[in-house]
Amino acid sequence: MLIATALPTTAAAQPDAAQAARSSVAAEIRAQVGGKYKDFYGQRGYWPLWVDKDRIGSQADALIALIEDSQADGLNPRDYGARDIGRLIEQADAGGDPKALARADLALSRALASLAADMRRPAKGVNIRYLDKEVEPREADPSDILRSAALAPSLADYIQNAGWMSQLYMRLRNARANYLKTWGGLPEIAVPEGVKMRPGGKGEAIVMLRHRLGLPDGVSYDKALAARVKAFQADHGLKPDGVAGAMTVAALNEGPARYDRLLALNLERARLLPGPWTRHVVVDAASARLFYYSKGSLDGTMKVVAGAKETQTPLMAGMIRYATLNPYWNIPPDLVERKVAPRILGGGTLKGLRYEALADWSANPAPLAQSAIDWDAVAAGRQEVRVRQLPGGSNAMGKVKFMFPNDLGIYLHDTPQRDLFAKEDRHYSNGCVRLEDAQRLGRWFFGKALAADGDRPEQHVPLPQAVPVYLTYLTAVPTAQGVQFLPDVYDRDGE
């Protein structure tokens, strides 16, 4: 009985002691803090961010580790004073002095705010168009950085995963380090070209191939060499067949420096993307995939069809503000010239094709009769006419399109052309993004299934809250095994 009654008293005393210790630290923080950091601490009653009981918590270890590895972000670890912070932590933990704990807490907060701001800062030379103020990069405020960190379920996990950065960035960052460990330190010797090497073969060229891939000396194309060639092919966007053909040899002879440059370039593109705590959509035109995030996690992904090489999906960012149900498709003038006009001249009718011609590009244009148009002039490119496809099952926009207003006419949309999603290369559109599962994305945007109110065309439905969308281009992507290099379909990697 005595033990049973004593336990609650002891348990209650421990939190009280810890509470008193942190209150003493809060008083010292209040006395020491200044500038923008006072905004953050003041709003939380000067309560420490890094103190657990009377010691600095393990989240500090996560920050120091990230600082020491910040060269991977193109930063200088010495700029963030990890050694000085370490000494402050030792002093604070030695005796639990509130003044020393406050000094360490403030130093850790300053280091986190500075590191996060520098990691987020875009590099020069990555060309992306920002359509809205909400998505334009801005200098991060220390209070905002620290407030986001304080709201994370686990501060240590938030720091370890750099939760303020895109998950694509962090995965690619880690994959780059692994790539350099796997392929970066191998002998940079030229493998003979014009010789197709395959399992079971022997010869001097195979001796060179084995040496280039870091295998023991030998003349045989054995199982170990075939496996190594397959691994190299898989990591470099080549068909992993284990045969060292012309494309594989060319990639080997490029050397690791070129691929490290591509990794660095793609990291800068990924640096522009927000962290997963920001609700947003990413479209990667290179891999033709879409990702959507919220509340710190990847909520889903799907295939897309992106722009063809001649009609590229641009690098841009904007705000998706509304959906349009039962959409028209305004046919691009070049397609009217090349596709529509010849069909009309061949005996087709606008009505039979479910098209209509319009007098201009205004919001409420007058219709034009088919007979009023010089289709020979349209087909020859001497005259331009606006033609749109009526809503329906065959409409190129499908049942819905998601709009982030821009002057290029780029948006995300449904499509009736389902066969393209089975293809590995999905670069066929005129620049817009065709969605594998528009209804699923609509449910994510609106929290419910989207349904049109009857057959009326162009029903606009505002999103409950506008969602940022980023159209990027990543020719090096993280995979479960490491990294994969993709074809540079748009020839942008030489920029």
Short mmCIF file of C-alpha atoms in Angstrom, two decimals:
data_model
loop_
_atom_site.label_atom_id
_atom_site.label_comp_id
_atom_site.label_asym_id
_atom_site.label_seq_id
_atom_site.Cartn_x
_atom_site.Cartn_y
_atom_site.Cartn_z
CA MET A 1 0.00 0.00 0.00
CA LEU A 2 2.79 2.44 0.85
CA ILE A 3 4.46 1.84 -2.51
CA ALA A 4 1.19 2.22 -4.39
CA THR A 5 0.39 5.53 -2.73
CA ALA A 6 3.93 6.83 -3.10
CA LEU A 7 4.20 6.24 -6.87
CA PRO A 8 1.78 8.97 -7.95
CA THR A 9 3.53 11.48 -5.69
CA THR A 10 6.94 10.65 -7.23
CA ALA A 11 5.57 10.70 -10.79
CA ALA A 12 3.97 14.07 -10.22
CA ALA A 13 7.13 15.52 -8.73
CA GLN A 14 9.26 14.68 -11.77
CA PRO A 15 7.24 16.69 -14.32
CA ASP A 16 7.06 19.56 -11.81
CA ALA A 17 10.85 19.58 -11.54
CA ALA A 18 11.26 19.42 -15.31
CA GLN A 19 8.67 22.16 -15.73
CA ALA A 20 10.48 24.36 -13.21
CA ALA A 21 13.81 23.77 -14.98
CA ARG A 22 12.38 24.75 -18.37
CA SER A 23 10.69 27.79 -16.82
CA SER A 24 14.09 28.92 -15.56
CA VAL A 25 15.53 28.43 -19.05
CA ALA A 26 12.62 30.41 -20.53
CA ALA A 27 13.42 33.30 -18.21
CA GLU A 28 17.04 33.25 -19.39
CA ILE A 29 15.98 33.08 -23.04
CA ARG A 30 13.80 36.12 -22.49
CA ALA A 31 16.78 37.98 -21.08
CA GLN A 32 19.14 36.95 -23.92
CA VAL A 33 17.06 36.83 -27.11
CA GLY A 34 16.75 39.71 -29.54
CA GLY A 35 15.90 40.63 -33.12
CA LYS A 36 13.71 38.39 -35.25
CA TYR A 37 14.25 35.46 -32.92
CA LYS A 38 12.38 37.35 -30.23
CA ASP A 39 9.25 37.14 -32.42
CA PHE A 40 9.43 33.34 -32.41
CA TYR A 41 10.29 32.86 -28.76
CA GLY A 42 7.94 35.57 -27.55
CA GLN A 43 4.93 33.87 -29.14
CA ARG A 44 5.73 30.65 -27.26
CA GLY A 45 6.31 32.33 -23.91
CA TYR A 46 10.11 32.09 -24.42
CA TRP A 47 9.81 28.34 -23.96
CA PRO A 48 12.98 26.54 -25.15
CA LEU A 49 12.89 24.58 -28.40
CA TRP A 50 15.85 22.28 -27.80
CA VAL A 51 15.76 21.51 -24.06
CA ASP A 52 14.45 18.18 -22.77
CA LYS A 53 14.19 18.31 -18.97
CA ASP A 54 17.55 19.84 -17.96
CA ARG A 55 19.56 18.79 -21.04
CA ILE A 56 19.78 19.61 -24.73
CA GLY A 57 17.73 17.00 -26.60
CA SER A 58 18.72 14.57 -29.34
CA GLN A 59 17.29 16.92 -31.99
CA ALA A 60 20.52 18.89 -31.63
CA ASP A 61 22.50 15.85 -32.80
CA ALA A 62 20.33 15.71 -35.91
CA LEU A 63 21.05 19.39 -36.66
CA ILE A 64 24.81 19.03 -36.17
CA ALA A 65 24.84 15.98 -38.47
CA LEU A 66 22.95 17.91 -41.16
CA ILE A 67 25.34 20.86 -40.82
CA GLU A 68 28.36 18.59 -41.15
CA ASP A 69 26.85 17.12 -44.34
CA SER A 70 25.76 20.47 -45.82
CA GLN A 71 28.49 20.38 -48.46
CA ALA A 72 26.07 18.08 -50.29
CA ASP A 73 23.80 21.15 -50.59
CA GLY A 74 26.57 23.31 -52.02
CA LEU A 75 27.12 24.98 -48.62
CA ASN A 76 30.11 25.40 -46.31
CA PRO A 77 29.59 23.56 -42.99
CA ARG A 78 31.88 26.03 -41.22
CA ASP A 79 29.34 28.82 -41.83
CA TYR A 80 27.01 27.32 -39.21
CA GLY A 81 29.36 26.97 -36.25
CA ALA A 82 28.81 23.32 -35.39
CA ARG A 83 31.95 23.22 -33.21
CA ASP A 84 30.90 26.27 -31.20
CA ILE A 85 27.42 24.80 -30.79
CA GLY A 86 28.94 21.54 -29.61
CA ARG A 87 30.89 23.39 -26.91
CA LEU A 88 27.77 25.26 -25.79
CA ILE A 89 25.88 21.97 -25.54
CA GLU A 90 28.66 20.42 -23.45
CA GLN A 91 28.62 23.40 -21.08
CA ALA A 92 24.84 23.30 -20.81
CA ASP A 93 24.64 19.57 -20.20
CA ALA A 94 27.50 19.57 -17.68
CA GLY A 95 25.48 21.18 -14.91
CA GLY A 96 22.06 22.01 -16.31
CA ASP A 97 22.64 25.73 -15.71
CA PRO A 98 19.60 27.63 -17.10
CA LYS A 99 21.80 30.41 -18.50
CA ALA A 100 23.99 27.92 -20.38
CA LEU A 101 20.95 25.98 -21.61
CA ALA A 102 19.43 29.23 -22.91
CA ARG A 103 22.64 30.11 -24.76
CA ALA A 104 22.73 26.68 -26.39
CA ASP A 105 19.01 26.81 -27.27
CA LEU A 106 19.38 30.17 -28.99
CA ALA A 107 22.54 29.11 -30.85
CA LEU A 108 20.81 25.98 -32.16
CA SER A 109 17.80 28.00 -33.31
CA ARG A 110 20.00 30.50 -35.14
CA ALA A 111 21.92 27.69 -36.84
CA LEU A 112 18.72 25.92 -37.93
CA ALA A 113 17.18 29.11 -39.31
CA SER A 114 20.35 30.00 -41.20
CA LEU A 115 20.88 26.49 -42.61
CA ALA A 116 17.24 26.08 -43.69
CA ALA A 117 17.22 29.50 -45.39
CA ASP A 118 20.43 28.72 -47.28
CA MET A 119 19.22 25.28 -48.35
CA ARG A 120 16.01 26.84 -49.70
CA ARG A 121 17.74 29.69 -51.56
CA PRO A 122 17.50 29.10 -55.36
CA ALA A 123 20.68 29.01 -57.41
CA LYS A 124 21.12 31.28 -60.39
CA GLY A 125 20.74 29.78 -63.81
CA VAL A 126 17.66 27.59 -63.30
CA ASN A 127 15.01 29.17 -65.51
CA ILE A 128 11.48 28.79 -64.22
CA ARG A 129 8.54 31.12 -64.66
CA TYR A 130 6.51 32.06 -61.59
CA LEU A 131 2.90 32.92 -62.40
CA ASP A 132 1.74 34.02 -58.95
CA LYS A 133 3.22 35.91 -55.99
CA GLU A 134 2.34 32.98 -53.70
CA VAL A 135 4.92 30.72 -55.36
CA GLU A 136 7.72 33.23 -55.94
CA PRO A 137 10.82 32.45 -53.85
CA ARG A 138 11.28 34.81 -50.93
CA GLU A 139 13.87 35.15 -48.22
CA ALA A 140 12.76 32.89 -45.41
CA ASP A 141 12.03 34.60 -42.10
CA PRO A 142 13.73 32.94 -39.09
CA SER A 143 10.48 33.02 -37.12
CA ASP A 144 8.63 31.17 -39.89
CA ILE A 145 11.37 28.53 -40.15
CA LEU A 146 11.43 27.90 -36.42
CA ARG A 147 7.64 27.96 -36.09
CA SER A 148 7.33 25.24 -38.75
CA ALA A 149 9.99 23.18 -36.98
CA ALA A 150 8.26 23.56 -33.62
CA LEU A 151 4.96 22.32 -35.07
CA ALA A 152 6.47 19.10 -36.43
CA PRO A 153 5.42 15.94 -34.55
CA SER A 154 9.12 15.10 -34.05
CA LEU A 155 11.68 17.88 -34.25
CA ALA A 156 14.52 15.36 -34.57
CA ASP A 157 12.84 13.63 -37.55
CA TYR A 158 11.96 16.98 -39.12
CA ILE A 159 15.60 18.06 -39.01
CA GLN A 160 17.03 14.69 -40.02
CA ASN A 161 14.78 14.65 -43.11
CA ALA A 162 15.16 18.42 -43.73
CA GLY A 163 11.38 18.74 -43.70
CA TRP A 164 11.54 22.24 -45.21
CA MET A 165 12.96 20.75 -48.43
CA SER A 166 11.19 18.76 -51.12
CA GLN A 167 11.30 15.00 -50.58
CA LEU A 168 12.44 14.72 -54.21
CA TYR A 169 15.38 17.00 -53.37
CA MET A 170 16.40 15.05 -50.28
CA ARG A 171 16.11 11.66 -51.97
CA LEU A 172 18.13 12.90 -54.94
CA ARG A 173 20.68 14.48 -52.58
CA ASN A 174 21.18 11.15 -50.82
CA ALA A 175 21.17 9.26 -54.11
CA ARG A 176 23.95 11.52 -55.41
CA ALA A 177 26.17 10.57 -52.48
CA ASN A 178 25.48 6.88 -53.07
CA TYR A 179 26.04 7.24 -56.81
CA LEU A 180 29.46 8.77 -56.29
CA LYS A 181 30.37 5.98 -53.88
CA THR A 182 29.27 3.34 -56.40
CA TRP A 183 30.50 4.78 -59.70
CA GLY A 184 32.58 7.88 -58.92
CA GLY A 185 35.84 6.30 -57.79
CA LEU A 186 36.31 3.78 -60.61
CA PRO A 187 39.21 3.94 -63.07
CA GLU A 188 38.54 6.53 -65.79
CA ILE A 189 39.80 4.59 -68.76
CA ALA A 190 38.26 4.47 -72.23
CA VAL A 191 36.44 1.28 -73.20
CA PRO A 192 36.94 0.39 -76.89
CA GLU A 193 34.03 1.46 -79.07
CA GLY A 194 32.60 -0.46 -82.00
CA VAL A 195 32.92 -3.79 -80.16
CA LYS A 196 29.71 -5.34 -78.85
CA MET A 197 30.52 -7.26 -75.69
CA ARG A 198 28.13 -9.83 -74.29
CA PRO A 199 28.09 -12.60 -71.64
CA GLY A 200 30.28 -15.57 -72.57
CA GLY A 201 32.67 -13.50 -74.67
CA LYS A 202 36.43 -13.04 -74.26
CA GLY A 203 38.92 -10.50 -75.51
CA GLU A 204 41.05 -7.43 -74.86
CA ALA A 205 38.04 -5.11 -74.92
CA ILE A 206 36.48 -7.12 -72.10
CA VAL A 207 39.70 -6.71 -70.10
CA MET A 208 39.23 -2.93 -70.40
CA LEU A 209 35.53 -3.17 -69.54
CA ARG A 210 36.25 -5.15 -66.38
CA HIS A 211 38.89 -2.65 -65.32
CA ARG A 212 36.57 0.32 -66.00
CA LEU A 213 33.87 -1.23 -63.78
CA GLY A 214 36.26 -2.05 -60.94
CA LEU A 215 36.25 -5.84 -61.31
CA PRO A 216 39.28 -8.15 -60.97
CA ASP A 217 41.48 -8.56 -64.01
CA GLY A 218 40.32 -11.13 -66.54
CA VAL A 219 39.38 -11.71 -70.17
CA SER A 220 35.96 -13.34 -69.65
CA TYR A 221 32.50 -11.75 -69.74
CA ASP A 222 31.35 -13.75 -66.71
CA LYS A 223 28.27 -13.49 -64.47
CA ALA A 224 29.92 -10.91 -62.22
CA LEU A 225 30.63 -8.61 -65.20
CA ALA A 226 27.12 -9.08 -66.60
CA ALA A 227 25.62 -8.14 -63.23
CA ARG A 228 27.86 -5.08 -62.97
CA VAL A 229 26.95 -3.96 -66.49
CA LYS A 230 23.24 -4.40 -65.67
CA ALA A 231 23.61 -2.28 -62.54
CA PHE A 232 25.40 0.45 -64.51
CA GLN A 233 22.74 0.39 -67.22
CA ALA A 234 19.89 0.61 -64.70
CA ASP A 235 21.47 3.64 -63.02
CA HIS A 236 22.11 5.43 -66.32
CA GLY A 237 18.74 5.15 -68.03
CA LEU A 238 19.76 2.29 -70.32
CA LYS A 239 18.05 -1.03 -70.95
CA PRO A 240 19.50 -3.35 -68.27
CA ASP A 241 20.23 -6.33 -70.51
CA GLY A 242 23.81 -6.95 -69.36
CA VAL A 243 25.17 -6.47 -72.89
CA ALA A 244 27.79 -3.75 -73.33
CA GLY A 245 26.60 -2.30 -76.62
CA ALA A 246 27.31 1.08 -78.20
CA MET A 247 25.08 3.13 -75.85
CA THR A 248 26.47 1.47 -72.72
CA VAL A 249 30.06 1.96 -73.84
CA ALA A 250 29.34 5.61 -74.69
CA ALA A 251 27.86 6.15 -71.21
CA LEU A 252 30.90 4.51 -69.59
CA ASN A 253 33.24 6.71 -71.59
CA GLU A 254 31.37 9.87 -70.54
CA GLY A 255 32.96 9.41 -67.13
CA PRO A 256 31.51 10.16 -63.67
CA ALA A 257 32.14 13.92 -63.87
CA ARG A 258 29.38 14.39 -66.46
CA TYR A 259 26.86 12.46 -64.39
CA ASP A 260 27.80 14.34 -61.24
CA ARG A 261 27.16 17.59 -63.15
CA LEU A 262 23.74 16.28 -64.16
CA LEU A 263 22.99 15.34 -60.55
CA ALA A 264 24.00 18.82 -59.40
CA LEU A 265 21.84 20.45 -62.09
CA ASN A 266 18.80 18.37 -61.16
CA LEU A 267 19.34 19.09 -57.47
CA GLU A 268 19.07 22.80 -58.26
CA ARG A 269 15.81 22.18 -60.13
CA ALA A 270 14.49 20.16 -57.18
CA ARG A 271 15.62 22.85 -54.73
CA LEU A 272 12.88 25.10 -56.14
CA LEU A 273 10.16 22.72 -54.96
CA PRO A 274 8.49 23.20 -51.56
CA GLY A 275 8.67 20.82 -48.64
CA PRO A 276 5.94 18.22 -48.06
CA TRP A 277 4.30 20.24 -45.28
CA THR A 278 3.13 22.63 -48.01
CA ARG A 279 0.11 21.19 -49.82
CA HIS A 280 1.19 21.16 -53.45
CA VAL A 281 1.44 19.29 -56.77
CA VAL A 282 4.62 18.54 -58.74
CA VAL A 283 4.64 17.55 -62.40
CA ASP A 284 7.95 16.17 -63.62
CA ALA A 285 7.88 16.50 -67.40
CA ALA A 286 11.05 14.42 -67.90
CA SER A 287 9.71 11.26 -66.22
CA ALA A 288 6.08 12.13 -67.13
CA ARG A 289 4.85 11.67 -63.56
CA LEU A 290 2.82 13.74 -61.11
CA PHE A 291 3.19 13.82 -57.31
CA TYR A 292 0.98 15.46 -54.69
CA TYR A 293 1.89 16.21 -51.09
CA SER A 294 0.38 17.47 -47.84
CA LYS A 295 0.92 17.24 -44.07
CA GLY A 296 4.51 16.11 -44.43
CA SER A 297 3.87 13.15 -46.74
CA LEU A 298 3.52 12.09 -50.35
CA ASP A 299 -0.24 11.54 -50.76
CA GLY A 300 -0.08 9.99 -54.21
CA THR A 301 1.50 9.81 -57.64
CA MET A 302 0.33 9.01 -61.16
CA LYS A 303 1.51 8.85 -64.74
CA VAL A 304 0.99 11.83 -67.01
CA VAL A 305 1.45 12.59 -70.69
CA ALA A 306 3.73 15.61 -71.07
CA GLY A 307 4.61 17.81 -74.01
CA ALA A 308 6.37 16.44 -77.07
CA LYS A 309 9.86 17.69 -77.93
CA GLU A 310 8.34 20.16 -80.42
CA THR A 311 5.69 21.38 -77.94
CA GLN A 312 7.42 21.19 -74.58
CA THR A 313 5.83 21.42 -71.16
CA PRO A 314 7.48 24.56 -69.72
CA LEU A 315 9.15 25.02 -66.34
CA MET A 316 6.63 27.09 -64.41
CA ALA A 317 4.87 27.40 -61.08
CA GLY A 318 1.44 28.79 -60.30
CA MET A 319 -1.69 28.34 -58.23
CA ILE A 320 -4.42 25.89 -59.23
CA ARG A 321 -7.54 27.94 -58.49
CA TYR A 322 -10.47 26.13 -60.09
CA ALA A 323 -11.64 23.09 -62.01
CA THR A 324 -13.64 23.24 -65.23
CA LEU A 325 -16.16 20.45 -65.78
CA ASN A 326 -17.51 19.60 -69.25
CA PRO A 327 -14.68 21.62 -70.81
CA TYR A 328 -14.30 22.78 -74.36
CA TRP A 329 -11.00 22.14 -76.09
CA ASN A 330 -9.69 25.21 -77.85
CA ILE A 331 -7.70 23.62 -80.66
CA PRO A 332 -4.28 25.25 -81.20
CA PRO A 333 -4.14 27.18 -84.51
CA ASP A 334 -1.35 24.99 -85.90
CA LEU A 335 -3.52 21.89 -85.35
CA VAL A 336 -6.48 23.62 -86.98
CA GLU A 337 -4.22 24.21 -89.96
CA ARG A 338 -2.72 20.71 -90.08
CA LYS A 339 -5.58 18.51 -88.82
CA VAL A 340 -8.97 20.23 -88.93
CA ALA A 341 -8.84 22.13 -92.24
CA PRO A 342 -7.79 19.08 -94.32
CA ARG A 343 -10.68 17.07 -92.87
CA ILE A 344 -13.16 19.80 -93.75
CA LEU A 345 -11.70 20.06 -97.27
CA GLY A 346 -11.97 16.27 -97.49
CA GLY A 347 -15.74 16.40 -96.99
CA GLY A 348 -16.07 16.52 -93.19
CA THR A 349 -18.34 18.93 -91.33
CA LEU A 350 -17.78 20.89 -88.14
CA LYS A 351 -21.02 19.48 -86.73
CA GLY A 352 -20.10 15.90 -87.58
CA LEU A 353 -16.67 16.33 -85.97
CA ARG A 354 -18.26 17.99 -82.89
CA TYR A 355 -16.33 21.19 -83.54
CA GLU A 356 -17.49 24.78 -83.75
CA ALA A 357 -15.79 27.79 -85.32
CA LEU A 358 -15.76 31.14 -83.53
CA ALA A 359 -15.26 34.72 -84.61
CA ASP A 360 -12.51 35.59 -82.09
CA TRP A 361 -10.74 34.56 -78.87
CA SER A 362 -12.92 36.56 -76.49
CA ALA A 363 -14.89 35.03 -73.61
CA ASN A 364 -18.20 35.25 -75.51
CA PRO A 365 -17.40 34.91 -79.21
CA ALA A 366 -19.96 34.77 -81.98
CA PRO A 367 -20.21 31.45 -83.85
CA LEU A 368 -19.02 31.23 -87.45
CA ALA A 369 -20.73 29.15 -90.12
CA GLN A 370 -18.52 26.58 -91.82
CA SER A 371 -19.35 28.15 -95.18
CA ALA A 372 -18.10 31.57 -94.03
CA ILE A 373 -14.50 30.31 -93.66
CA ASP A 374 -11.88 30.04 -96.42
CA TRP A 375 -10.63 26.56 -95.48
CA ASP A 376 -8.07 26.54 -98.31
CA ALA A 377 -6.49 29.64 -96.75
CA VAL A 378 -6.59 28.04 -93.29
CA ALA A 379 -4.93 24.85 -94.57
CA ALA A 380 -2.25 26.93 -96.30
CA GLY A 381 -1.54 28.92 -93.12
CA ARG A 382 -2.68 32.23 -94.67
CA GLN A 383 -5.69 32.59 -92.39
CA GLU A 384 -6.29 31.71 -88.73
CA VAL A 385 -9.63 30.71 -87.28
CA ARG A 386 -10.61 29.72 -83.77
CA VAL A 387 -12.04 26.21 -83.55
CA ARG A 388 -13.04 24.41 -80.39
CA GLN A 389 -14.18 20.88 -79.68
CA LEU A 390 -17.50 20.50 -77.90
CA PRO A 391 -17.71 18.67 -74.55
CA GLY A 392 -18.37 14.94 -74.68
CA GLY A 393 -16.81 11.51 -74.49
CA SER A 394 -14.32 12.16 -77.29
CA ASN A 395 -13.29 15.64 -76.13
CA ALA A 396 -9.48 15.84 -75.80
CA MET A 397 -9.86 17.44 -72.35
CA GLY A 398 -11.93 14.54 -71.04
CA LYS A 399 -14.38 15.44 -68.27
CA VAL A 400 -12.35 18.00 -66.30
CA LYS A 401 -9.38 20.31 -66.42
CA PHE A 402 -7.59 21.96 -63.49
CA MET A 403 -6.67 25.57 -64.12
CA PHE A 404 -3.71 27.67 -63.00
CA PRO A 405 -4.27 30.75 -65.19
CA ASN A 406 -1.41 31.54 -67.58
CA ASP A 407 -0.93 33.05 -71.01
CA LEU A 408 0.53 29.84 -72.48
CA GLY A 409 -2.71 27.86 -72.14
CA ILE A 410 -1.05 25.19 -69.96
CA TYR A 411 -3.18 23.20 -67.51
CA LEU A 412 -3.78 19.70 -66.12
CA HIS A 413 -6.61 17.76 -67.71
CA ASP A 414 -8.40 14.45 -68.12
CA THR A 415 -8.09 12.58 -71.43
CA PRO A 416 -10.00 9.86 -73.33
CA GLN A 417 -6.75 8.65 -74.93
CA ARG A 418 -5.86 5.98 -72.34
CA ASP A 419 -3.43 3.91 -74.43
CA LEU A 420 -0.60 6.43 -74.04
CA PHE A 421 -0.29 5.69 -70.32
CA ALA A 422 0.91 2.17 -71.12
CA LYS A 423 3.94 3.58 -72.94
CA GLU A 424 7.30 4.08 -71.25
CA ASP A 425 7.91 7.34 -73.14
CA ARG A 426 4.88 9.59 -72.61
CA HIS A 427 5.82 12.82 -74.42
CA TYR A 428 2.95 13.39 -76.85
CA SER A 429 0.93 16.42 -75.74
CA ASN A 430 0.95 20.00 -77.03
CA GLY A 431 2.42 21.19 -73.72
CA CYS A 432 -0.49 20.55 -71.37
CA VAL A 433 -0.42 17.72 -68.84
CA ARG A 434 -2.80 14.78 -69.41
CA LEU A 435 -3.69 12.95 -66.21
CA GLU A 436 -3.83 9.20 -65.72
CA ASP A 437 -6.50 9.60 -63.01
CA ALA A 438 -8.09 13.05 -63.06
CA GLN A 439 -10.92 11.96 -60.78
CA ARG A 440 -8.51 10.87 -58.05
CA LEU A 441 -6.67 14.17 -58.22
CA GLY A 442 -10.02 15.97 -58.13
CA ARG A 443 -10.97 14.15 -54.93
CA TRP A 444 -7.67 15.24 -53.40
CA PHE A 445 -8.27 18.86 -54.40
CA PHE A 446 -11.88 19.03 -53.24
CA GLY A 447 -12.21 16.30 -50.61
CA LYS A 448 -15.05 14.73 -52.59
CA ALA A 449 -15.85 13.34 -56.03
CA LEU A 450 -16.33 15.93 -58.78
CA ALA A 451 -19.59 15.78 -60.74
CA ALA A 452 -20.94 18.16 -63.34
CA ASP A 453 -24.36 19.74 -62.89
CA GLY A 454 -25.93 18.49 -66.10
CA ASP A 455 -24.50 18.88 -69.60
CA ARG A 456 -23.85 22.63 -69.52
CA PRO A 457 -20.35 23.34 -70.93
CA GLU A 458 -17.53 24.95 -68.97
CA GLN A 459 -18.78 24.64 -65.38
CA HIS A 460 -16.15 26.38 -63.22
CA VAL A 461 -15.75 25.12 -59.64
CA PRO A 462 -13.36 27.08 -57.35
CA LEU A 463 -11.01 25.07 -55.15
CA PRO A 464 -11.70 25.45 -51.42
CA GLN A 465 -8.11 26.71 -51.20
CA ALA A 466 -5.77 27.39 -54.12
CA VAL A 467 -3.00 24.77 -54.42
CA PRO A 468 0.53 25.47 -55.73
CA VAL A 469 1.60 23.46 -58.77
CA TYR A 470 5.20 23.15 -59.96
CA LEU A 471 6.08 21.96 -63.46
CA THR A 472 9.68 20.80 -63.31
CA TYR A 473 12.11 18.72 -65.38
CA LEU A 474 14.22 16.11 -63.59
CA THR A 475 16.47 13.99 -65.80
CA ALA A 476 18.04 12.36 -62.74
CA VAL A 477 15.49 10.84 -60.38
CA PRO A 478 15.80 8.94 -57.10
CA THR A 479 14.78 5.29 -57.11
CA ALA A 480 14.55 2.58 -54.48
CA GLN A 481 17.96 1.34 -55.66
CA GLY A 482 19.62 4.77 -55.95
CA VAL A 483 19.38 7.08 -58.95
CA GLN A 484 18.32 6.75 -62.56
CA PHE A 485 19.30 9.06 -65.41
CA LEU A 486 16.52 9.72 -67.91
CA PRO A 487 16.70 10.81 -71.55
CA ASP A 488 16.97 14.58 -71.97
CA VAL A 489 13.90 14.73 -74.21
CA TYR A 490 13.84 18.55 -74.31
CA ASP A 491 17.62 19.08 -74.66
CA ARG A 492 17.69 21.23 -71.53
CA ASP A 493 20.60 19.65 -69.67
CA GLY A 494 23.16 21.57 -71.68
CA GLU A 495 21.76 24.93 -70.54
#
